[in-house]
mmCIF file of C-alpha atoms in Angstrom:
data_model
loop_
_atom_site.group_PDB
_atom_site.id
_atom_site.type_symbol
_atom_site.label_atom_id
_atom_site.label_comp_id
_atom_site.label_asym_id
_atom_site.label_seq_id
_atom_site.Cartn_x
_atom_site.Cartn_y
_atom_site.Cartn_z
ATOM 1 C CA MET A 1 91.458 136.770 107.344
ATOM 2 C CA ALA A 2 93.101 140.155 107.869
ATOM 3 C CA ASN A 3 89.892 141.917 106.856
ATOM 4 C CA ASN A 4 87.765 139.649 109.051
ATOM 5 C CA PRO A 5 89.633 138.925 112.287
ATOM 6 C CA PRO A 6 87.914 136.196 114.323
ATOM 7 C CA ARG A 7 85.632 137.189 117.166
ATOM 8 C CA ARG A 8 85.257 134.643 119.959
ATOM 9 C CA PHE A 9 81.928 134.100 121.765
ATOM 10 C CA ALA A 10 80.509 131.687 124.333
ATOM 11 C CA ALA A 11 76.849 130.647 124.432
ATOM 12 C CA ILE A 12 75.155 128.818 127.302
ATOM 13 C CA ASP A 13 71.678 127.303 127.004
ATOM 14 C CA ILE A 14 70.039 126.238 130.267
ATOM 15 C CA GLY A 15 66.953 124.214 129.506
ATOM 16 C CA THR A 16 64.567 122.087 131.518
ATOM 17 C CA VAL A 17 66.668 118.943 131.045
ATOM 18 C CA THR A 18 70.089 119.946 129.714
ATOM 19 C CA CYS A 19 72.720 122.638 130.265
ATOM 20 C CA ARG A 20 74.948 123.209 127.241
ATOM 21 C CA LEU A 21 77.948 125.291 126.224
ATOM 22 C CA LEU A 22 79.307 126.324 122.837
ATOM 23 C CA VAL A 23 82.442 128.403 122.315
ATOM 24 C CA ALA A 24 83.019 129.496 118.733
ATOM 25 C CA ASP A 25 84.889 131.979 116.607
ATOM 26 C CA VAL A 26 82.893 134.098 114.185
ATOM 27 C CA ILE A 27 84.889 134.732 111.023
ATOM 28 C CA GLY A 28 82.952 136.846 108.555
ATOM 29 C CA ASP A 29 79.552 135.186 108.626
ATOM 30 C CA GLU A 30 80.856 131.704 109.467
ATOM 31 C CA LEU A 31 81.174 129.873 112.784
ATOM 32 C CA CYS A 32 84.245 127.902 113.761
ATOM 33 C CA GLU A 33 83.304 125.791 116.775
ATOM 34 C CA LEU A 34 86.025 125.395 119.412
ATOM 35 C CA GLU A 35 84.388 123.757 122.434
ATOM 36 C CA ARG A 36 81.100 121.989 123.145
ATOM 37 C CA ARG A 37 79.832 120.669 126.463
ATOM 38 C CA LEU A 38 76.548 119.119 127.596
ATOM 39 C CA GLU A 39 75.305 118.010 130.989
ATOM 40 C CA ILE A 40 71.890 116.628 131.852
ATOM 41 C CA VAL A 41 70.995 118.626 134.953
ATOM 42 C CA ASN A 42 67.182 118.239 135.067
ATOM 43 C CA LEU A 43 66.647 121.792 136.266
ATOM 44 C CA GLY A 44 62.923 121.435 135.674
ATOM 45 C CA GLU A 45 62.278 118.531 138.031
ATOM 46 C CA GLY A 46 58.893 119.180 139.639
ATOM 47 C CA VAL A 47 58.559 122.711 138.265
ATOM 48 C CA ASP A 48 55.402 121.935 136.274
ATOM 49 C CA LYS A 49 53.630 120.991 139.519
ATOM 50 C CA THR A 50 55.196 123.381 142.040
ATOM 51 C CA GLY A 51 56.333 126.386 140.016
ATOM 52 C CA VAL A 52 59.599 126.334 141.963
ATOM 53 C CA LEU A 53 63.179 125.325 141.110
ATOM 54 C CA ARG A 54 64.481 122.809 143.627
ATOM 55 C CA PRO A 55 67.657 123.933 145.434
ATOM 56 C CA GLU A 56 69.485 120.745 144.442
ATOM 57 C CA ALA A 57 68.592 121.329 140.780
ATOM 58 C CA THR A 58 69.860 124.905 140.957
ATOM 59 C CA GLN A 59 73.100 123.610 142.466
ATOM 60 C CA ARG A 60 73.512 121.054 139.668
ATOM 61 C CA VAL A 61 73.295 123.869 137.145
ATOM 62 C CA ALA A 62 75.661 126.079 139.133
ATOM 63 C CA HIS A 63 78.200 123.250 139.245
ATOM 64 C CA ALA A 64 77.933 122.744 135.481
ATOM 65 C CA ILE A 65 78.340 126.455 134.822
ATOM 66 C CA ALA A 66 81.437 126.595 137.049
ATOM 67 C CA SER A 67 83.013 123.886 134.905
ATOM 68 C CA TYR A 68 81.966 125.743 131.754
ATOM 69 C CA ARG A 69 83.623 128.902 133.056
ATOM 70 C CA GLU A 70 86.888 126.933 133.285
ATOM 71 C CA VAL A 71 86.467 125.831 129.668
ATOM 72 C CA ILE A 72 85.780 129.401 128.520
ATOM 73 C CA ASP A 73 88.768 130.784 130.426
ATOM 74 C CA SER A 74 91.012 128.062 128.974
ATOM 75 C CA VAL A 75 90.471 129.380 125.428
ATOM 76 C CA GLN A 76 90.835 133.037 126.375
ATOM 77 C CA LEU A 77 93.444 134.689 124.164
ATOM 78 C CA ALA A 78 96.075 136.571 126.150
ATOM 79 C CA ASP A 79 95.915 139.730 124.054
ATOM 80 C CA ALA A 80 92.136 139.756 123.494
ATOM 81 C CA PRO A 81 89.202 141.156 125.510
ATOM 82 C CA GLU A 82 87.371 138.704 127.776
ATOM 83 C CA ILE A 83 85.192 136.348 125.771
ATOM 84 C CA PRO A 84 81.573 137.578 125.774
ATOM 85 C CA VAL A 85 79.290 135.021 127.410
ATOM 86 C CA CYS A 86 75.595 134.972 126.528
ATOM 87 C CA ALA A 87 73.736 132.688 128.941
ATOM 88 C CA LEU A 88 70.034 132.089 128.413
ATOM 89 C CA ALA A 89 67.502 130.059 130.381
ATOM 90 C CA THR A 90 64.269 128.792 128.893
ATOM 91 C CA SER A 91 61.109 126.939 129.913
ATOM 92 C CA ALA A 92 61.784 125.743 133.478
ATOM 93 C CA SER A 93 63.164 129.122 134.495
ATOM 94 C CA ARG A 94 60.254 130.924 132.812
ATOM 95 C CA ASP A 95 57.825 128.863 134.874
ATOM 96 C CA ALA A 96 59.650 129.149 138.199
ATOM 97 C CA ARG A 97 58.815 131.814 140.753
ATOM 98 C CA ASN A 98 62.328 131.590 142.170
ATOM 99 C CA ALA A 99 64.345 131.834 138.957
ATOM 100 C CA GLN A 100 66.253 134.698 140.617
ATOM 101 C CA ASP A 101 67.926 132.052 142.826
ATOM 102 C CA LEU A 102 69.479 130.538 139.710
ATOM 103 C CA ILE A 103 70.500 133.936 138.368
ATOM 104 C CA ASP A 104 72.187 134.746 141.680
ATOM 105 C CA ALA A 105 73.960 131.368 141.867
ATOM 106 C CA LEU A 106 75.586 131.809 138.461
ATOM 107 C CA ARG A 107 77.117 135.176 139.315
ATOM 108 C CA GLN A 108 79.802 133.273 141.238
ATOM 109 C CA SER A 109 81.028 132.028 137.858
ATOM 110 C CA ARG A 110 80.922 135.530 136.316
ATOM 111 C CA VAL A 111 77.918 134.539 134.230
ATOM 112 C CA THR A 112 74.936 136.854 133.828
ATOM 113 C CA LEU A 113 71.849 134.803 133.074
ATOM 114 C CA SER A 114 68.809 136.016 131.135
ATOM 115 C CA VAL A 115 65.482 134.178 131.209
ATOM 116 C CA ILE A 116 63.984 134.539 127.749
ATOM 117 C CA PRO A 117 60.379 134.204 126.537
ATOM 118 C CA GLY A 118 59.357 131.328 124.282
ATOM 119 C CA ASP A 119 59.033 133.585 121.248
ATOM 120 C CA ARG A 120 62.682 134.608 121.597
ATOM 121 C CA GLU A 121 63.733 130.993 122.088
ATOM 122 C CA ALA A 122 61.940 130.029 118.871
ATOM 123 C CA ALA A 123 63.608 132.805 116.869
ATOM 124 C CA LEU A 124 67.102 131.889 118.082
ATOM 125 C CA SER A 125 66.554 128.181 117.393
ATOM 126 C CA PHE A 126 65.472 129.044 113.852
ATOM 127 C CA LYS A 127 68.496 131.296 113.335
ATOM 128 C CA GLY A 128 70.861 128.517 114.355
ATOM 129 C CA ALA A 129 69.166 125.641 112.561
ATOM 130 C CA SER A 130 68.311 127.432 109.324
ATOM 131 C CA ARG A 131 71.832 128.553 108.447
ATOM 132 C CA ALA A 132 72.430 125.292 106.565
ATOM 133 C CA PHE A 133 69.220 125.744 104.542
ATOM 134 C CA VAL A 134 69.511 129.243 103.117
ATOM 135 C CA GLY A 135 66.712 129.948 100.657
ATOM 136 C CA GLU A 136 64.740 126.793 101.514
ATOM 137 C CA ASP A 137 61.254 126.752 103.012
ATOM 138 C CA ILE A 138 61.594 124.874 106.283
ATOM 139 C CA VAL A 139 59.944 124.214 109.620
ATOM 140 C CA VAL A 140 62.275 124.088 112.616
ATOM 141 C CA LEU A 141 61.047 121.885 115.431
ATOM 142 C CA ASP A 142 62.668 122.086 118.874
ATOM 143 C CA VAL A 143 61.320 119.565 121.399
ATOM 144 C CA GLY A 144 62.645 120.588 124.800
ATOM 145 C CA GLY A 145 62.024 119.516 128.361
ATOM 146 C CA GLY A 146 59.381 122.101 129.197
ATOM 147 C CA SER A 147 58.422 123.606 125.850
ATOM 148 C CA THR A 148 58.341 122.851 122.139
ATOM 149 C CA GLU A 149 59.004 125.496 119.489
ATOM 150 C CA VAL A 150 57.591 125.223 115.964
ATOM 151 C CA VAL A 151 58.949 127.813 113.527
ATOM 152 C CA PHE A 152 58.115 128.300 109.839
ATOM 153 C CA GLY A 153 60.323 130.311 107.527
ATOM 154 C CA ARG A 154 62.905 130.487 104.780
ATOM 155 C CA GLY A 155 66.443 129.574 105.728
ATOM 156 C CA GLY A 156 68.545 132.648 106.420
ATOM 157 C CA ASP A 157 65.526 134.954 106.762
ATOM 158 C CA THR A 158 63.358 136.100 109.644
ATOM 159 C CA PRO A 159 60.742 133.458 110.579
ATOM 160 C CA VAL A 160 57.287 134.054 109.151
ATOM 161 C CA PHE A 161 55.494 132.123 111.914
ATOM 162 C CA ARG A 162 56.668 130.903 115.296
ATOM 163 C CA HIS A 163 55.058 129.526 118.408
ATOM 164 C CA SER A 164 56.329 128.155 121.701
ATOM 165 C CA PHE A 165 54.077 125.542 123.294
ATOM 166 C CA ASN A 166 54.226 124.775 127.020
ATOM 167 C CA ILE A 167 54.647 121.130 126.083
ATOM 168 C CA GLY A 168 57.942 119.350 126.651
ATOM 169 C CA CYS A 169 59.264 115.883 127.385
ATOM 170 C CA ARG A 170 59.700 116.421 131.139
ATOM 171 C CA ARG A 171 56.370 118.224 131.488
ATOM 172 C CA VAL A 172 54.514 115.447 129.629
ATOM 173 C CA THR A 173 56.321 112.728 131.581
ATOM 174 C CA GLU A 174 55.477 114.277 134.945
ATOM 175 C CA ARG A 175 51.851 114.952 134.020
ATOM 176 C CA PHE A 176 50.915 111.713 132.288
ATOM 177 C CA LEU A 177 53.489 108.895 132.254
ATOM 178 C CA ALA A 178 53.549 107.487 135.785
ATOM 179 C CA GLY A 179 53.807 103.825 134.798
ATOM 180 C CA ASP A 180 57.065 101.954 134.324
ATOM 181 C CA PRO A 181 56.729 101.319 131.479
ATOM 182 C CA PRO A 182 53.932 103.804 130.762
ATOM 183 C CA THR A 183 50.565 102.210 130.117
ATOM 184 C CA GLN A 184 48.758 102.448 126.803
ATOM 185 C CA ALA A 185 46.075 104.516 128.533
ATOM 186 C CA GLU A 186 48.694 106.980 129.817
ATOM 187 C CA LEU A 187 50.273 107.275 126.376
ATOM 188 C CA ALA A 188 46.896 107.794 124.711
ATOM 189 C CA LYS A 189 45.942 110.490 127.216
ATOM 190 C CA ALA A 190 49.251 112.267 126.666
ATOM 191 C CA ARG A 191 48.881 112.087 122.884
ATOM 192 C CA SER A 192 45.371 113.528 123.039
ATOM 193 C CA TRP A 193 46.505 116.431 125.216
ATOM 194 C CA ILE A 194 49.441 117.244 122.925
ATOM 195 C CA GLU A 195 47.305 117.066 119.783
ATOM 196 C CA GLU A 196 44.483 119.162 121.238
ATOM 197 C CA SER A 197 46.941 121.811 122.435
ATOM 198 C CA MET A 198 48.970 122.054 119.251
ATOM 199 C CA ALA A 199 46.507 121.370 116.430
ATOM 200 C CA PRO A 200 44.752 124.783 116.293
ATOM 201 C CA VAL A 201 48.023 126.727 116.198
ATOM 202 C CA ILE A 202 49.707 124.567 113.573
ATOM 203 C CA ALA A 203 46.510 124.576 111.508
ATOM 204 C CA GLN A 204 46.608 128.374 111.600
ATOM 205 C CA ALA A 205 50.061 128.355 109.997
ATOM 206 C CA ARG A 206 49.134 125.752 107.399
ATOM 207 C CA ASP A 207 45.850 127.497 106.542
ATOM 208 C CA ALA A 208 47.822 130.676 105.897
ATOM 209 C CA GLY A 209 49.637 128.820 103.114
ATOM 210 C CA ILE A 210 53.024 128.824 104.817
ATOM 211 C CA PRO A 211 55.127 126.121 103.108
ATOM 212 C CA CYS A 212 56.142 123.023 105.034
ATOM 213 C CA LYS A 213 58.553 121.413 102.592
ATOM 214 C CA LYS A 214 61.188 120.208 105.036
ATOM 215 C CA VAL A 215 61.182 119.667 108.813
ATOM 216 C CA ILE A 216 64.451 120.305 110.652
ATOM 217 C CA ALA A 217 64.377 118.897 114.184
ATOM 218 C CA VAL A 218 66.902 120.044 116.772
ATOM 219 C CA ALA A 219 67.763 119.091 120.367
ATOM 220 C CA GLY A 220 68.200 115.822 122.221
ATOM 221 C CA THR A 221 65.022 113.962 121.332
ATOM 222 C CA ALA A 222 65.595 114.280 117.587
ATOM 223 C CA THR A 223 69.312 113.538 117.678
ATOM 224 C CA SER A 224 68.683 110.562 119.983
ATOM 225 C CA MET A 225 66.387 109.023 117.383
ATOM 226 C CA VAL A 226 69.299 109.010 114.917
ATOM 227 C CA SER A 227 71.817 107.609 117.378
ATOM 228 C CA ILE A 228 69.396 104.876 118.533
ATOM 229 C CA ASP A 229 68.514 103.888 114.972
ATOM 230 C CA SER A 230 72.220 103.734 114.080
ATOM 231 C CA GLU A 231 73.075 101.942 117.355
ATOM 232 C CA MET A 232 75.836 104.434 118.136
ATOM 233 C CA ALA A 233 77.821 103.133 121.086
ATOM 234 C CA GLU A 234 79.645 106.473 120.974
ATOM 235 C CA TYR A 235 77.706 109.543 119.865
ATOM 236 C CA ASP A 236 79.005 111.029 116.603
ATOM 237 C CA PRO A 237 77.519 114.483 115.879
ATOM 238 C CA ASP A 238 78.921 114.517 112.342
ATOM 239 C CA LYS A 239 76.973 111.361 111.483
ATOM 240 C CA VAL A 240 73.826 112.638 113.195
ATOM 241 C CA ASP A 241 73.770 116.072 111.571
ATOM 242 C CA GLY A 242 71.578 116.130 108.463
ATOM 243 C CA THR A 243 70.332 112.546 108.789
ATOM 244 C CA PHE A 244 66.751 112.060 107.628
ATOM 245 C CA VAL A 245 64.503 110.025 109.923
ATOM 246 C CA PRO A 246 61.267 108.752 108.321
ATOM 247 C CA ARG A 247 58.212 108.987 110.535
ATOM 248 C CA ALA A 248 57.871 105.188 110.354
ATOM 249 C CA THR A 249 61.339 104.849 111.892
ATOM 250 C CA LEU A 250 60.489 107.347 114.616
ATOM 251 C CA ARG A 251 57.312 105.439 115.482
ATOM 252 C CA ARG A 252 59.177 102.126 115.598
ATOM 253 C CA ILE A 253 61.729 103.553 118.039
ATOM 254 C CA TYR A 254 58.992 105.222 120.085
ATOM 255 C CA GLU A 255 57.056 101.968 120.427
ATOM 256 C CA GLN A 256 60.230 100.108 121.395
ATOM 257 C CA LEU A 257 61.149 102.657 124.073
ATOM 258 C CA ALA A 258 57.604 102.914 125.406
ATOM 259 C CA SER A 259 57.465 99.141 125.932
ATOM 260 C CA LEU A 260 60.557 99.040 128.143
ATOM 261 C CA PRO A 261 60.809 99.694 131.879
ATOM 262 C CA LEU A 262 63.238 102.461 132.769
ATOM 263 C CA HIS A 263 66.125 100.188 133.766
ATOM 264 C CA GLU A 264 65.997 98.487 130.356
ATOM 265 C CA ARG A 265 65.455 101.749 128.479
ATOM 266 C CA MET A 266 68.675 103.055 130.030
ATOM 267 C CA GLN A 267 70.544 100.193 128.360
ATOM 268 C CA VAL A 268 69.365 100.987 124.811
ATOM 269 C CA VAL A 269 72.399 101.520 122.583
ATOM 270 C CA GLY A 270 72.535 105.070 121.290
ATOM 271 C CA LEU A 271 70.497 106.582 124.132
ATOM 272 C CA GLU A 272 72.164 108.659 126.841
ATOM 273 C CA PRO A 273 71.023 106.869 130.033
ATOM 274 C CA LYS A 274 70.161 110.114 131.829
ATOM 275 C CA ARG A 275 67.763 110.979 128.992
ATOM 276 C CA ALA A 276 65.906 107.671 129.328
ATOM 277 C CA PRO A 277 63.287 108.934 131.846
ATOM 278 C CA VAL A 278 61.914 111.528 129.387
ATOM 279 C CA ILE A 279 62.690 110.091 125.942
ATOM 280 C CA VAL A 280 59.320 108.372 125.473
ATOM 281 C CA ALA A 281 57.472 111.662 125.916
ATOM 282 C CA GLY A 282 59.952 113.425 123.638
ATOM 283 C CA ALA A 283 59.432 110.908 120.835
ATOM 284 C CA LEU A 284 55.674 111.153 121.308
ATOM 285 C CA ILE A 285 55.729 114.948 120.953
ATOM 286 C CA LEU A 286 57.917 114.685 117.869
ATOM 287 C CA ASP A 287 55.539 112.163 116.288
ATOM 288 C CA VAL A 288 52.458 114.249 117.016
ATOM 289 C CA VAL A 289 53.962 117.387 115.479
ATOM 290 C CA LEU A 290 55.050 115.530 112.337
ATOM 291 C CA GLY A 291 51.496 114.238 112.000
ATOM 292 C CA LEU A 292 50.007 117.716 112.385
ATOM 293 C CA LEU A 293 52.444 119.054 109.796
ATOM 294 C CA GLY A 294 51.696 116.216 107.392
ATOM 295 C CA ALA A 295 55.430 115.502 107.212
ATOM 296 C CA GLU A 296 56.972 112.191 106.186
ATOM 297 C CA GLY A 297 59.869 112.610 108.601
ATOM 298 C CA PHE A 298 62.519 115.032 109.803
ATOM 299 C CA SER A 299 66.167 115.878 109.275
ATOM 300 C CA ALA A 300 68.159 116.064 112.511
ATOM 301 C CA SER A 301 70.356 119.110 113.031
ATOM 302 C CA GLU A 302 73.288 119.704 115.344
ATOM 303 C CA SER A 303 72.868 123.463 114.828
ATOM 304 C CA ASP A 304 70.273 124.965 117.119
ATOM 305 C CA ILE A 305 69.773 127.729 119.669
ATOM 306 C CA LEU A 306 73.456 127.710 120.701
ATOM 307 C CA GLN A 307 74.570 128.665 117.214
ATOM 308 C CA GLY A 308 71.659 131.100 117.031
ATOM 309 C CA ILE A 309 72.807 132.811 120.225
ATOM 310 C CA ILE A 310 76.313 133.326 118.868
ATOM 311 C CA LEU A 311 75.134 134.508 115.462
ATOM 312 C CA ASP A 312 72.801 136.970 117.182
ATOM 313 C CA ALA A 313 75.563 138.201 119.513
ATOM 314 C CA ALA A 314 77.761 138.762 116.480
ATOM 315 C CA GLY A 315 75.053 140.791 114.772
ATOM 316 C CA LEU A 316 74.505 138.267 111.990
#
């Protein structure tokens, strides 16, 4: 410990649906997680259609970040420099013409926000998710609200192929799934659009002979599939992390969720009610990608872009 004193970092990930915080100590090349927070803020409401962040959505994020600043300050060591905070925004902010409004709003909480491209998002997600699979050939799949990242590589190494698709659970919901519950025609149209958009790119990776031996899925859609299948009344990340979900199980849950109107979907045990409006589209995206990869299922991971941000900030 004397040779490797801990370094404390904070990472903030502001996505299209969620806003998340991780505070962790880096000791050598290991992470010791201290604080985690998550709020569903729906920053990307309407952005796919208008290209603009709504003021009320920006304020929801600003309120969440103010509370996160309190958490970060509460674990500040008296004799240490101020904890470095790396705050990144992804798909919704990339698409919005007024993302500067969000950047300006967060300065009140002493947080400097960077809007990163999809390629950078993919690399950081792979860095975080792959640390538990060093030396293994994996595909990291990150289904977000506005975009989906598919990354091929060997755990612990630089990705050999990565792509960020402008396809996410909120974007698909707003474009295609107007019914409550969505109609079979709406679901079929959404599936066709996702497949047609993704198939050529994923085929390019597979045709290049890049191995696809194990799919690691991160973020709320994937972890929700585990918690729903296990009927978790209280979410347990330790039980979710590493759980394998066969594609048949995913499809069963998808069909169940797609058949329910929103008010019933919100009551499903294991599903965060605020995620209910977009979970059908998320499960659909996940299923389509598994099909294109020829995968039998996925392993859910609690390590994702947040851990990747901290590892990157620490130079690891």
